[in-house]
Amino acid sequence: MKTRNHTMLKAVLGLVVLFLLINAGWFGWRMVKYDSYCRGWKKNPFATWIVPRYVYVDEDGYDYGVKYPDYLTFTGNMSVGLPSADDNPFTDFLVVWPKVSGRVEYGVSLTKGSQVYQVYINADGTAVYPEDIKMVEEYQDTINDLLSRAKRMWDLD
């Protein structure tokens, strides 16, 4: 009986140590990966200690955001949006998803009238999917502007 309790205690302690190591590794990786994207920025009101979020507005009025990955996931995002116009906080914006592999994925949210379109794009600003080509071509200047600003801000390739 004593050996069985001792074995159970070792198993439980092993699981606790494994849990702590996984969490410490994830928190460490997340800090190293995402801290460099938003140094000196102010905390977003929606930030938590588990999922920090930061915001920045440049001299031209473009707003930038960084959202760290959710708990034990590896995908956070960065965004850059057009300056607000006419007290309307909803503008076209670009989202950047840095991947663990080092790849980067891009998407844009584009407003046309009262409709909002969300489209995946390539690093060169072209549409990923054929059905989005027309929308992307219509908004190419906006997309190029947002991509250029994102690439300058975060030194993206």
PDB file of C-alpha atoms in Angstrom:
ATOM      1  CA  MET A   1       0.000   0.000   0.000  1.00  0.00           C
ATOM      2  CA  LYS A   2       2.823   2.363   0.882  1.00  0.00           C
ATOM      3  CA  THR A   3       4.506   1.760  -2.503  1.00  0.00           C
ATOM      4  CA  ARG A   4       1.261   2.396  -4.364  1.00  0.00           C
ATOM      5  CA  ASN A   5       0.745   5.763  -2.592  1.00  0.00           C
ATOM      6  CA  HIS A   6       4.360   6.680  -3.277  1.00  0.00           C
ATOM      7  CA  THR A   7       3.912   5.854  -6.999  1.00  0.00           C
ATOM      8  CA  MET A   8       0.697   7.891  -7.162  1.00  0.00           C
ATOM      9  CA  LEU A   9       2.401  10.840  -5.480  1.00  0.00           C
ATOM     10  CA  LYS A  10       5.265  10.670  -8.015  1.00  0.00           C
ATOM     11  CA  ALA A  11       2.781  10.551 -10.898  1.00  0.00           C
ATOM     12  CA  VAL A  12       0.830  13.546  -9.595  1.00  0.00           C
ATOM     13  CA  LEU A  13       4.012  15.531  -8.956  1.00  0.00           C
ATOM     14  CA  GLY A  14       5.258  14.624 -12.441  1.00  0.00           C
ATOM     15  CA  LEU A  15       2.020  15.925 -13.985  1.00  0.00           C
ATOM     16  CA  VAL A  16       2.216  19.140 -11.943  1.00  0.00           C
ATOM     17  CA  VAL A  17       5.824  19.697 -13.024  1.00  0.00           C
ATOM     18  CA  LEU A  18       4.901  18.986 -16.658  1.00  0.00           C
ATOM     19  CA  PHE A  19       1.980  21.447 -16.430  1.00  0.00           C
ATOM     20  CA  LEU A  20       4.268  24.117 -14.962  1.00  0.00           C
ATOM     21  CA  LEU A  21       6.943  23.534 -17.606  1.00  0.00           C
ATOM     22  CA  ILE A  22       4.435  23.768 -20.460  1.00  0.00           C
ATOM     23  CA  ASN A  23       2.993  26.998 -19.050  1.00  0.00           C
ATOM     24  CA  ALA A  24       6.409  28.539 -18.344  1.00  0.00           C
ATOM     25  CA  GLY A  25       7.614  27.632 -21.838  1.00  0.00           C
ATOM     26  CA  TRP A  26       4.502  29.057 -23.461  1.00  0.00           C
ATOM     27  CA  PHE A  27       4.575  32.305 -21.426  1.00  0.00           C
ATOM     28  CA  GLY A  28       8.294  32.713 -22.175  1.00  0.00           C
ATOM     29  CA  TRP A  29       7.885  32.074 -25.903  1.00  0.00           C
ATOM     30  CA  ARG A  30       4.917  34.442 -26.079  1.00  0.00           C
ATOM     31  CA  MET A  31       6.799  37.242 -24.327  1.00  0.00           C
ATOM     32  CA  VAL A  32       9.864  36.888 -26.551  1.00  0.00           C
ATOM     33  CA  LYS A  33       7.784  36.708 -29.743  1.00  0.00           C
ATOM     34  CA  TYR A  34       5.231  39.481 -29.085  1.00  0.00           C
ATOM     35  CA  ASP A  35       6.959  41.996 -26.770  1.00  0.00           C
ATOM     36  CA  SER A  36       9.096  43.269 -29.638  1.00  0.00           C
ATOM     37  CA  TYR A  37       5.991  44.141 -31.666  1.00  0.00           C
ATOM     38  CA  CYS A  38       4.641  46.698 -29.181  1.00  0.00           C
ATOM     39  CA  ARG A  39       7.396  48.147 -26.977  1.00  0.00           C
ATOM     40  CA  GLY A  40       6.359  51.436 -25.425  1.00  0.00           C
ATOM     41  CA  TRP A  41       2.742  51.205 -26.550  1.00  0.00           C
ATOM     42  CA  LYS A  42      -0.179  51.723 -24.197  1.00  0.00           C
ATOM     43  CA  LYS A  43      -2.294  48.874 -22.912  1.00  0.00           C
ATOM     44  CA  ASN A  44      -5.624  48.289 -24.634  1.00  0.00           C
ATOM     45  CA  PRO A  45      -8.638  48.431 -22.239  1.00  0.00           C
ATOM     46  CA  PHE A  46      -9.487  44.832 -23.230  1.00  0.00           C
ATOM     47  CA  ALA A  47      -6.074  43.523 -22.142  1.00  0.00           C
ATOM     48  CA  THR A  48      -5.748  40.859 -19.454  1.00  0.00           C
ATOM     49  CA  TRP A  49      -2.638  39.442 -17.833  1.00  0.00           C
ATOM     50  CA  ILE A  50      -3.137  36.209 -19.759  1.00  0.00           C
ATOM     51  CA  VAL A  51      -3.815  37.891 -23.118  1.00  0.00           C
ATOM     52  CA  PRO A  52      -2.143  41.311 -23.281  1.00  0.00           C
ATOM     53  CA  ARG A  53      -3.249  43.775 -25.959  1.00  0.00           C
ATOM     54  CA  TYR A  54      -1.553  47.019 -26.908  1.00  0.00           C
ATOM     55  CA  VAL A  55      -2.468  50.014 -29.078  1.00  0.00           C
ATOM     56  CA  TYR A  56      -0.620  52.837 -30.764  1.00  0.00           C
ATOM     57  CA  VAL A  57      -1.708  55.736 -33.006  1.00  0.00           C
ATOM     58  CA  ASP A  58       0.903  57.226 -35.316  1.00  0.00           C
ATOM     59  CA  GLU A  59       1.304  60.867 -36.347  1.00  0.00           C
ATOM     60  CA  ASP A  60      -0.909  60.301 -39.398  1.00  0.00           C
ATOM     61  CA  GLY A  61      -3.789  58.917 -37.302  1.00  0.00           C
ATOM     62  CA  TYR A  62      -3.359  55.259 -38.306  1.00  0.00           C
ATOM     63  CA  ASP A  63      -4.052  52.948 -35.404  1.00  0.00           C
ATOM     64  CA  TYR A  64      -1.980  49.856 -34.664  1.00  0.00           C
ATOM     65  CA  GLY A  65      -2.781  46.971 -32.380  1.00  0.00           C
ATOM     66  CA  VAL A  66      -1.080  43.873 -31.037  1.00  0.00           C
ATOM     67  CA  LYS A  67      -2.971  40.979 -29.468  1.00  0.00           C
ATOM     68  CA  TYR A  68      -0.916  38.259 -27.846  1.00  0.00           C
ATOM     69  CA  PRO A  69      -1.979  34.617 -28.361  1.00  0.00           C
ATOM     70  CA  ASP A  70      -4.815  33.233 -26.250  1.00  0.00           C
ATOM     71  CA  TYR A  71      -3.854  30.889 -23.427  1.00  0.00           C
ATOM     72  CA  LEU A  72      -1.730  27.966 -24.677  1.00  0.00           C
ATOM     73  CA  THR A  73      -2.228  28.863 -28.340  1.00  0.00           C
ATOM     74  CA  PHE A  74       0.406  30.164 -30.722  1.00  0.00           C
ATOM     75  CA  THR A  75      -1.445  32.657 -32.903  1.00  0.00           C
ATOM     76  CA  GLY A  76      -1.867  36.263 -31.908  1.00  0.00           C
ATOM     77  CA  ASN A  77      -2.169  39.154 -34.324  1.00  0.00           C
ATOM     78  CA  MET A  78      -1.152  42.646 -35.221  1.00  0.00           C
ATOM     79  CA  SER A  79      -3.316  45.168 -37.031  1.00  0.00           C
ATOM     80  CA  VAL A  80      -3.118  48.547 -38.682  1.00  0.00           C
ATOM     81  CA  GLY A  81      -6.209  50.573 -39.521  1.00  0.00           C
ATOM     82  CA  LEU A  82      -6.987  53.686 -41.497  1.00  0.00           C
ATOM     83  CA  PRO A  83      -7.565  56.865 -39.505  1.00  0.00           C
ATOM     84  CA  SER A  84     -11.134  57.269 -38.263  1.00  0.00           C
ATOM     85  CA  ALA A  85     -13.302  59.637 -40.244  1.00  0.00           C
ATOM     86  CA  ASP A  86     -16.429  61.559 -39.226  1.00  0.00           C
ATOM     87  CA  ASP A  87     -16.399  60.142 -35.690  1.00  0.00           C
ATOM     88  CA  ASN A  88     -16.836  56.647 -37.147  1.00  0.00           C
ATOM     89  CA  PRO A  89     -14.456  54.257 -35.389  1.00  0.00           C
ATOM     90  CA  PHE A  90     -14.966  51.562 -38.067  1.00  0.00           C
ATOM     91  CA  THR A  91     -12.403  51.749 -40.837  1.00  0.00           C
ATOM     92  CA  ASP A  92     -10.632  49.448 -43.254  1.00  0.00           C
ATOM     93  CA  PHE A  93      -7.827  47.548 -41.567  1.00  0.00           C
ATOM     94  CA  LEU A  94      -5.153  44.950 -42.136  1.00  0.00           C
ATOM     95  CA  VAL A  95      -4.552  41.985 -39.821  1.00  0.00           C
ATOM     96  CA  VAL A  96      -1.203  40.188 -39.634  1.00  0.00           C
ATOM     97  CA  TRP A  97      -0.884  36.713 -38.122  1.00  0.00           C
ATOM     98  CA  PRO A  98       2.727  35.740 -37.383  1.00  0.00           C
ATOM     99  CA  LYS A  99       3.033  31.943 -37.301  1.00  0.00           C
ATOM    100  CA  VAL A 100       5.330  29.834 -35.125  1.00  0.00           C
ATOM    101  CA  SER A 101       6.990  28.585 -38.314  1.00  0.00           C
ATOM    102  CA  GLY A 102       8.084  32.138 -39.150  1.00  0.00           C
ATOM    103  CA  ARG A 103       5.512  32.517 -41.920  1.00  0.00           C
ATOM    104  CA  VAL A 104       3.129  35.450 -41.849  1.00  0.00           C
ATOM    105  CA  GLU A 105      -0.500  35.470 -43.011  1.00  0.00           C
ATOM    106  CA  TYR A 106      -2.446  38.595 -43.935  1.00  0.00           C
ATOM    107  CA  GLY A 107      -6.089  39.583 -44.118  1.00  0.00           C
ATOM    108  CA  VAL A 108      -8.008  42.795 -44.644  1.00  0.00           C
ATOM    109  CA  SER A 109     -11.388  44.018 -43.498  1.00  0.00           C
ATOM    110  CA  LEU A 110     -12.863  46.326 -46.114  1.00  0.00           C
ATOM    111  CA  THR A 111     -16.016  48.403 -45.792  1.00  0.00           C
ATOM    112  CA  LYS A 112     -18.083  49.074 -48.898  1.00  0.00           C
ATOM    113  CA  GLY A 113     -21.216  51.036 -48.053  1.00  0.00           C
ATOM    114  CA  SER A 114     -22.807  49.215 -45.127  1.00  0.00           C
ATOM    115  CA  GLN A 115     -21.167  45.877 -46.023  1.00  0.00           C
ATOM    116  CA  VAL A 116     -17.936  44.644 -44.447  1.00  0.00           C
ATOM    117  CA  TYR A 117     -15.791  42.166 -46.352  1.00  0.00           C
ATOM    118  CA  GLN A 118     -13.024  40.096 -44.807  1.00  0.00           C
ATOM    119  CA  VAL A 119     -10.474  38.868 -47.291  1.00  0.00           C
ATOM    120  CA  TYR A 120      -7.224  36.891 -47.052  1.00  0.00           C
ATOM    121  CA  ILE A 121      -4.384  38.461 -49.013  1.00  0.00           C
ATOM    122  CA  ASN A 122      -0.801  37.555 -49.878  1.00  0.00           C
ATOM    123  CA  ALA A 123       2.234  39.544 -48.714  1.00  0.00           C
ATOM    124  CA  ASP A 124       2.207  41.409 -52.050  1.00  0.00           C
ATOM    125  CA  GLY A 125      -1.414  42.542 -51.578  1.00  0.00           C
ATOM    126  CA  THR A 126      -3.030  40.124 -54.019  1.00  0.00           C
ATOM    127  CA  ALA A 127      -6.086  38.046 -53.144  1.00  0.00           C
ATOM    128  CA  VAL A 128      -5.519  34.514 -51.854  1.00  0.00           C
ATOM    129  CA  TYR A 129      -8.856  33.256 -53.208  1.00  0.00           C
ATOM    130  CA  PRO A 130     -10.107  33.884 -56.769  1.00  0.00           C
ATOM    131  CA  GLU A 131     -13.532  35.054 -55.607  1.00  0.00           C
ATOM    132  CA  ASP A 132     -11.872  37.986 -53.790  1.00  0.00           C
ATOM    133  CA  ILE A 133      -9.796  39.303 -56.710  1.00  0.00           C
ATOM    134  CA  LYS A 134     -12.320  41.972 -57.772  1.00  0.00           C
ATOM    135  CA  MET A 135     -12.702  43.347 -54.198  1.00  0.00           C
ATOM    136  CA  VAL A 136      -8.950  43.414 -53.660  1.00  0.00           C
ATOM    137  CA  GLU A 137      -8.359  45.186 -56.971  1.00  0.00           C
ATOM    138  CA  GLU A 138     -10.979  47.795 -56.077  1.00  0.00           C
ATOM    139  CA  TYR A 139      -9.239  48.512 -52.758  1.00  0.00           C
ATOM    140  CA  GLN A 140      -5.643  47.966 -53.955  1.00  0.00           C
ATOM    141  CA  ASP A 141      -4.419  51.462 -52.985  1.00  0.00           C
ATOM    142  CA  THR A 142      -5.786  51.083 -49.446  1.00  0.00           C
ATOM    143  CA  ILE A 143      -4.356  47.572 -49.131  1.00  0.00           C
ATOM    144  CA  ASN A 144      -0.933  48.697 -50.377  1.00  0.00           C
ATOM    145  CA  ASP A 145      -0.936  51.607 -47.918  1.00  0.00           C
ATOM    146  CA  LEU A 146      -1.826  49.364 -44.975  1.00  0.00           C
ATOM    147  CA  LEU A 147       0.680  46.676 -45.996  1.00  0.00           C
ATOM    148  CA  SER A 148       3.433  49.251 -46.375  1.00  0.00           C
ATOM    149  CA  ARG A 149       2.769  50.653 -42.916  1.00  0.00           C
ATOM    150  CA  ALA A 150       2.610  47.188 -41.330  1.00  0.00           C
ATOM    151  CA  LYS A 151       5.849  46.110 -42.973  1.00  0.00           C
ATOM    152  CA  ARG A 152       7.608  49.288 -41.773  1.00  0.00           C
ATOM    153  CA  MET A 153       6.196  49.009 -38.241  1.00  0.00           C
ATOM    154  CA  TRP A 154       7.041  45.338 -37.692  1.00  0.00           C
ATOM    155  CA  ASP A 155       9.901  44.811 -40.172  1.00  0.00           C
ATOM    156  CA  LEU A 156       7.955  42.172 -42.094  1.00  0.00           C
ATOM    157  CA  ASP A 157       9.227  40.643 -45.333  1.00  0.00           C
TER     158      ASP A 157
END
